[in-house]
Amino acid sequence: MRSILSLLLLLAACSADAVTIIKDSAPEAIIIIASDAPDSVVYAAKEMQAYLKKASGADLPIMTSPPAKTEKSLIYIGQNNELKARILDTDGLGYDGFKIVAGDKWIALFGRDWTGKTQISGITHPFRLSESYTDKFRINRFGETGTLFAVYHFLERFCGIRWYMPGELGEVVPRLATIEIPEKTDIVT
């Protein structure tokens, strides 16, 4: 009975479709951002790259378009034409809302991002807007960094990374040789 149960569990694990990001501490994916991506999206891509390297030792490249032919999985961070072609958009998302969607050898992490114009009503005075923007990280704090939140959610949920306080002392980054996520992932906040 025990061997039958073990066999069933093994078959279930082998048949599960997954998008491989890192395998045996080697990169199996490429991070893709739009060439005209907002600063918050560029920052989000760099955070993804840095924390995946801390967790696995693998350094995923960041590109503005996927290579013509590749066997690697693609991680789309922020909105781009490829996601629009797949009819993946930010319609209906609230402030700081994001989506994490995965398919056959691709993952998309995107959300509402500041594109240079205020998306939140009630913040029309130029001094209020300047108070909400930080030149250091070049991001806005008023509900327009959805892609960054998508990246942090992904790192927490699928990699087990936690931030308890600022700085390396407050970070918990488990060592992972392989990182995969289910192909049918569809998270909307």
PDB file of C-alpha atoms in Angstrom:
ATOM      1  CA  MET A   1       0.000   0.000   0.000  1.00  0.00           C
ATOM      2  CA  ARG A   2       2.779   2.373   0.931  1.00  0.00           C
ATOM      3  CA  SER A   3       4.664   1.731  -2.338  1.00  0.00           C
ATOM      4  CA  ILE A   4       1.504   2.355  -4.383  1.00  0.00           C
ATOM      5  CA  LEU A   5       0.978   5.683  -2.648  1.00  0.00           C
ATOM      6  CA  SER A   6       4.624   6.616  -3.233  1.00  0.00           C
ATOM      7  CA  LEU A   7       4.319   5.711  -6.909  1.00  0.00           C
ATOM      8  CA  LEU A   8       1.160   7.828  -7.303  1.00  0.00           C
ATOM      9  CA  LEU A   9       2.842  10.814  -5.643  1.00  0.00           C
ATOM     10  CA  LEU A  10       5.887  10.416  -7.885  1.00  0.00           C
ATOM     11  CA  LEU A  11       3.716  10.272 -11.024  1.00  0.00           C
ATOM     12  CA  ALA A  12       1.766  13.343  -9.915  1.00  0.00           C
ATOM     13  CA  ALA A  13       4.982  15.266  -9.316  1.00  0.00           C
ATOM     14  CA  CYS A  14       6.421  14.270 -12.710  1.00  0.00           C
ATOM     15  CA  SER A  15       3.264  15.155 -14.612  1.00  0.00           C
ATOM     16  CA  ALA A  16       2.932  18.611 -13.065  1.00  0.00           C
ATOM     17  CA  ASP A  17       3.796  21.275 -15.624  1.00  0.00           C
ATOM     18  CA  ALA A  18       6.132  23.918 -14.262  1.00  0.00           C
ATOM     19  CA  VAL A  19       8.069  26.895 -15.548  1.00  0.00           C
ATOM     20  CA  THR A  20      11.727  26.430 -14.604  1.00  0.00           C
ATOM     21  CA  ILE A  21      13.600  29.583 -13.665  1.00  0.00           C
ATOM     22  CA  ILE A  22      16.725  28.071 -12.118  1.00  0.00           C
ATOM     23  CA  LYS A  23      17.874  24.454 -12.248  1.00  0.00           C
ATOM     24  CA  ASP A  24      20.879  23.135 -10.320  1.00  0.00           C
ATOM     25  CA  SER A  25      21.941  26.748  -9.572  1.00  0.00           C
ATOM     26  CA  ALA A  26      22.122  27.573 -13.295  1.00  0.00           C
ATOM     27  CA  PRO A  27      19.882  30.176 -14.975  1.00  0.00           C
ATOM     28  CA  GLU A  28      17.070  28.689 -17.045  1.00  0.00           C
ATOM     29  CA  ALA A  29      15.243  31.972 -17.696  1.00  0.00           C
ATOM     30  CA  ILE A  30      15.699  35.472 -19.092  1.00  0.00           C
ATOM     31  CA  ILE A  31      14.121  38.599 -17.561  1.00  0.00           C
ATOM     32  CA  ILE A  32      12.400  40.757 -20.195  1.00  0.00           C
ATOM     33  CA  ILE A  33      11.391  44.416 -19.713  1.00  0.00           C
ATOM     34  CA  ALA A  34      10.121  46.946 -22.246  1.00  0.00           C
ATOM     35  CA  SER A  35      12.743  49.263 -23.738  1.00  0.00           C
ATOM     36  CA  ASP A  36      10.699  52.245 -22.517  1.00  0.00           C
ATOM     37  CA  ALA A  37       9.833  50.714 -19.113  1.00  0.00           C
ATOM     38  CA  PRO A  38       9.143  53.140 -16.256  1.00  0.00           C
ATOM     39  CA  ASP A  39      11.872  53.483 -13.633  1.00  0.00           C
ATOM     40  CA  SER A  40       9.884  51.446 -11.115  1.00  0.00           C
ATOM     41  CA  VAL A  41       9.799  48.496 -13.540  1.00  0.00           C
ATOM     42  CA  VAL A  42      13.550  48.695 -14.175  1.00  0.00           C
ATOM     43  CA  TYR A  43      14.060  48.735 -10.397  1.00  0.00           C
ATOM     44  CA  ALA A  44      11.706  45.742 -10.007  1.00  0.00           C
ATOM     45  CA  ALA A  45      13.658  43.749 -12.627  1.00  0.00           C
ATOM     46  CA  LYS A  46      16.945  44.506 -10.843  1.00  0.00           C
ATOM     47  CA  GLU A  47      15.436  43.426  -7.501  1.00  0.00           C
ATOM     48  CA  MET A  48      14.253  40.150  -9.073  1.00  0.00           C
ATOM     49  CA  GLN A  49      17.688  39.534 -10.568  1.00  0.00           C
ATOM     50  CA  ALA A  50      19.521  40.370  -7.316  1.00  0.00           C
ATOM     51  CA  TYR A  51      17.361  38.227  -5.017  1.00  0.00           C
ATOM     52  CA  LEU A  52      17.307  35.233  -7.366  1.00  0.00           C
ATOM     53  CA  LYS A  53      21.107  35.433  -7.407  1.00  0.00           C
ATOM     54  CA  LYS A  54      21.219  35.647  -3.578  1.00  0.00           C
ATOM     55  CA  ALA A  55      18.964  32.594  -3.335  1.00  0.00           C
ATOM     56  CA  SER A  56      20.570  30.406  -5.995  1.00  0.00           C
ATOM     57  CA  GLY A  57      23.822  31.913  -7.194  1.00  0.00           C
ATOM     58  CA  ALA A  58      22.388  32.098 -10.742  1.00  0.00           C
ATOM     59  CA  ASP A  59      22.589  35.447 -12.540  1.00  0.00           C
ATOM     60  CA  LEU A  60      19.614  35.895 -14.878  1.00  0.00           C
ATOM     61  CA  PRO A  61      20.171  38.379 -17.722  1.00  0.00           C
ATOM     62  CA  ILE A  62      17.840  41.364 -18.158  1.00  0.00           C
ATOM     63  CA  MET A  63      16.927  42.123 -21.804  1.00  0.00           C
ATOM     64  CA  THR A  64      14.543  44.472 -23.579  1.00  0.00           C
ATOM     65  CA  SER A  65      13.362  41.807 -26.037  1.00  0.00           C
ATOM     66  CA  PRO A  66      13.494  38.015 -26.053  1.00  0.00           C
ATOM     67  CA  PRO A  67      16.078  36.319 -28.248  1.00  0.00           C
ATOM     68  CA  ALA A  68      14.770  34.994 -31.574  1.00  0.00           C
ATOM     69  CA  LYS A  69      15.351  31.388 -30.536  1.00  0.00           C
ATOM     70  CA  THR A  70      15.774  30.264 -26.965  1.00  0.00           C
ATOM     71  CA  GLU A  71      15.073  27.209 -24.871  1.00  0.00           C
ATOM     72  CA  LYS A  72      15.027  29.316 -21.715  1.00  0.00           C
ATOM     73  CA  SER A  73      11.864  30.432 -19.944  1.00  0.00           C
ATOM     74  CA  LEU A  74      10.918  34.099 -20.257  1.00  0.00           C
ATOM     75  CA  ILE A  75      10.060  36.277 -17.249  1.00  0.00           C
ATOM     76  CA  TYR A  76       8.194  39.385 -18.382  1.00  0.00           C
ATOM     77  CA  ILE A  77       8.406  42.150 -15.793  1.00  0.00           C
ATOM     78  CA  GLY A  78       6.115  45.129 -16.359  1.00  0.00           C
ATOM     79  CA  GLN A  79       3.791  45.769 -19.279  1.00  0.00           C
ATOM     80  CA  ASN A  80       5.093  45.251 -22.812  1.00  0.00           C
ATOM     81  CA  ASN A  81       3.796  44.439 -26.290  1.00  0.00           C
ATOM     82  CA  GLU A  82       4.082  40.666 -25.735  1.00  0.00           C
ATOM     83  CA  LEU A  83       1.707  40.828 -22.757  1.00  0.00           C
ATOM     84  CA  LYS A  84      -0.692  43.075 -24.644  1.00  0.00           C
ATOM     85  CA  ALA A  85      -0.738  40.501 -27.475  1.00  0.00           C
ATOM     86  CA  ARG A  86      -1.687  37.852 -24.889  1.00  0.00           C
ATOM     87  CA  ILE A  87      -4.470  40.193 -23.700  1.00  0.00           C
ATOM     88  CA  LEU A  88      -2.848  40.616 -20.285  1.00  0.00           C
ATOM     89  CA  ASP A  89      -3.401  44.115 -19.002  1.00  0.00           C
ATOM     90  CA  THR A  90      -3.883  46.129 -15.822  1.00  0.00           C
ATOM     91  CA  ASP A  91      -7.560  46.896 -16.387  1.00  0.00           C
ATOM     92  CA  GLY A  92      -9.522  46.579 -13.174  1.00  0.00           C
ATOM     93  CA  LEU A  93      -6.505  46.616 -10.858  1.00  0.00           C
ATOM     94  CA  GLY A  94      -6.632  48.849  -7.804  1.00  0.00           C
ATOM     95  CA  TYR A  95      -3.824  51.000  -6.461  1.00  0.00           C
ATOM     96  CA  ASP A  96      -0.612  48.944  -6.265  1.00  0.00           C
ATOM     97  CA  GLY A  97      -2.532  46.082  -7.885  1.00  0.00           C
ATOM     98  CA  PHE A  98      -0.633  43.430  -9.786  1.00  0.00           C
ATOM     99  CA  LYS A  99      -0.936  40.158 -11.648  1.00  0.00           C
ATOM    100  CA  ILE A 100       1.332  37.120 -11.776  1.00  0.00           C
ATOM    101  CA  VAL A 101       0.454  34.818 -14.657  1.00  0.00           C
ATOM    102  CA  ALA A 102       2.365  31.825 -16.033  1.00  0.00           C
ATOM    103  CA  GLY A 103       2.054  29.751 -19.175  1.00  0.00           C
ATOM    104  CA  ASP A 104       4.184  27.449 -21.291  1.00  0.00           C
ATOM    105  CA  LYS A 105       7.794  28.575 -20.572  1.00  0.00           C
ATOM    106  CA  TRP A 106       6.805  32.121 -19.597  1.00  0.00           C
ATOM    107  CA  ILE A 107       5.890  34.095 -16.500  1.00  0.00           C
ATOM    108  CA  ALA A 108       4.457  37.626 -16.406  1.00  0.00           C
ATOM    109  CA  LEU A 109       4.721  39.897 -13.364  1.00  0.00           C
ATOM    110  CA  PHE A 110       3.099  43.269 -13.955  1.00  0.00           C
ATOM    111  CA  GLY A 111       0.903  45.868 -12.316  1.00  0.00           C
ATOM    112  CA  ARG A 112      -0.084  49.505 -12.175  1.00  0.00           C
ATOM    113  CA  ASP A 113       3.054  51.568 -12.585  1.00  0.00           C
ATOM    114  CA  TRP A 114       3.715  55.284 -12.580  1.00  0.00           C
ATOM    115  CA  THR A 115       4.235  56.403 -16.150  1.00  0.00           C
ATOM    116  CA  GLY A 116       4.841  60.061 -15.422  1.00  0.00           C
ATOM    117  CA  LYS A 117       1.238  61.137 -14.929  1.00  0.00           C
ATOM    118  CA  THR A 118      -0.776  60.784 -11.770  1.00  0.00           C
ATOM    119  CA  GLN A 119      -3.243  57.901 -11.874  1.00  0.00           C
ATOM    120  CA  ILE A 120      -4.761  58.623  -8.471  1.00  0.00           C
ATOM    121  CA  SER A 121      -7.440  61.269  -8.152  1.00  0.00           C
ATOM    122  CA  GLY A 122      -6.974  64.025  -5.608  1.00  0.00           C
ATOM    123  CA  ILE A 123      -3.219  64.469  -6.106  1.00  0.00           C
ATOM    124  CA  THR A 124      -3.155  67.256  -8.641  1.00  0.00           C
ATOM    125  CA  HIS A 125      -1.108  69.882  -6.820  1.00  0.00           C
ATOM    126  CA  PRO A 126       2.512  69.818  -8.084  1.00  0.00           C
ATOM    127  CA  PHE A 127       3.985  70.112  -4.573  1.00  0.00           C
ATOM    128  CA  ARG A 128       2.030  67.059  -3.348  1.00  0.00           C
ATOM    129  CA  LEU A 129       3.261  65.045  -6.309  1.00  0.00           C
ATOM    130  CA  SER A 130       6.891  65.986  -5.658  1.00  0.00           C
ATOM    131  CA  GLU A 131       6.496  64.871  -2.037  1.00  0.00           C
ATOM    132  CA  SER A 132       5.417  61.428  -3.242  1.00  0.00           C
ATOM    133  CA  TYR A 133       8.300  60.806  -5.641  1.00  0.00           C
ATOM    134  CA  THR A 134      11.760  59.676  -4.548  1.00  0.00           C
ATOM    135  CA  ASP A 135      14.744  60.497  -6.760  1.00  0.00           C
ATOM    136  CA  LYS A 136      16.871  57.833  -5.059  1.00  0.00           C
ATOM    137  CA  PHE A 137      14.725  54.910  -6.275  1.00  0.00           C
ATOM    138  CA  ARG A 138      12.848  56.920  -8.927  1.00  0.00           C
ATOM    139  CA  ILE A 139       9.510  55.517  -7.841  1.00  0.00           C
ATOM    140  CA  ASN A 140       6.246  57.034  -6.668  1.00  0.00           C
ATOM    141  CA  ARG A 141       4.656  56.004  -3.388  1.00  0.00           C
ATOM    142  CA  PHE A 142       0.999  56.609  -4.205  1.00  0.00           C
ATOM    143  CA  GLY A 143      -0.323  53.317  -5.515  1.00  0.00           C
ATOM    144  CA  GLU A 144       1.659  53.183  -8.710  1.00  0.00           C
ATOM    145  CA  THR A 145       4.383  50.584  -8.124  1.00  0.00           C
ATOM    146  CA  GLY A 146       2.340  47.465  -8.835  1.00  0.00           C
ATOM    147  CA  THR A 147       5.066  45.621 -10.741  1.00  0.00           C
ATOM    148  CA  LEU A 148       7.490  46.055  -7.843  1.00  0.00           C
ATOM    149  CA  PHE A 149       4.877  44.563  -5.506  1.00  0.00           C
ATOM    150  CA  ALA A 150       4.388  41.669  -7.974  1.00  0.00           C
ATOM    151  CA  VAL A 151       8.119  40.911  -7.836  1.00  0.00           C
ATOM    152  CA  TYR A 152       8.211  41.012  -4.016  1.00  0.00           C
ATOM    153  CA  HIS A 153       5.110  38.793  -3.820  1.00  0.00           C
ATOM    154  CA  PHE A 154       6.691  36.315  -6.245  1.00  0.00           C
ATOM    155  CA  LEU A 155       9.945  36.198  -4.249  1.00  0.00           C
ATOM    156  CA  GLU A 156       8.027  35.634  -1.005  1.00  0.00           C
ATOM    157  CA  ARG A 157       5.597  33.030  -2.306  1.00  0.00           C
ATOM    158  CA  PHE A 158       7.756  30.971  -4.646  1.00  0.00           C
ATOM    159  CA  CYS A 159      11.254  31.457  -3.191  1.00  0.00           C
ATOM    160  CA  GLY A 160      10.501  31.782   0.525  1.00  0.00           C
ATOM    161  CA  ILE A 161      12.320  35.119   0.814  1.00  0.00           C
ATOM    162  CA  ARG A 162      11.234  37.320   3.731  1.00  0.00           C
ATOM    163  CA  TRP A 163      12.003  40.877   4.799  1.00  0.00           C
ATOM    164  CA  TYR A 164      11.534  41.549   8.505  1.00  0.00           C
ATOM    165  CA  MET A 165      13.432  44.847   8.698  1.00  0.00           C
ATOM    166  CA  PRO A 166      15.631  46.931   6.372  1.00  0.00           C
ATOM    167  CA  GLY A 167      19.136  45.703   5.600  1.00  0.00           C
ATOM    168  CA  GLU A 168      20.688  42.278   5.169  1.00  0.00           C
ATOM    169  CA  LEU A 169      20.228  41.462   8.846  1.00  0.00           C
ATOM    170  CA  GLY A 170      16.450  41.628   8.360  1.00  0.00           C
ATOM    171  CA  GLU A 171      16.416  39.456   5.238  1.00  0.00           C
ATOM    172  CA  VAL A 172      15.808  35.738   5.140  1.00  0.00           C
ATOM    173  CA  VAL A 173      16.947  34.311   1.801  1.00  0.00           C
ATOM    174  CA  PRO A 174      16.818  30.505   1.661  1.00  0.00           C
ATOM    175  CA  ARG A 175      19.389  28.739  -0.500  1.00  0.00           C
ATOM    176  CA  LEU A 176      17.643  27.177  -3.518  1.00  0.00           C
ATOM    177  CA  ALA A 177      19.251  25.105  -6.264  1.00  0.00           C
ATOM    178  CA  THR A 178      16.060  24.891  -8.336  1.00  0.00           C
ATOM    179  CA  ILE A 179      13.196  27.381  -8.661  1.00  0.00           C
ATOM    180  CA  GLU A 180      10.039  26.394 -10.535  1.00  0.00           C
ATOM    181  CA  ILE A 181       6.491  27.680 -10.467  1.00  0.00           C
ATOM    182  CA  PRO A 182       3.303  25.979 -11.651  1.00  0.00           C
ATOM    183  CA  GLU A 183       2.511  26.688 -15.288  1.00  0.00           C
ATOM    184  CA  LYS A 184      -1.120  27.501 -14.532  1.00  0.00           C
ATOM    185  CA  THR A 185      -0.333  30.229 -11.973  1.00  0.00           C
ATOM    186  CA  ASP A 186      -2.801  33.141 -12.082  1.00  0.00           C
ATOM    187  CA  ILE A 187      -2.599  35.591  -9.164  1.00  0.00           C
ATOM    188  CA  VAL A 188      -4.473  38.909  -9.187  1.00  0.00           C
ATOM    189  CA  THR A 189      -4.500  41.447  -6.337  1.00  0.00           C
TER     190      THR A 189
END
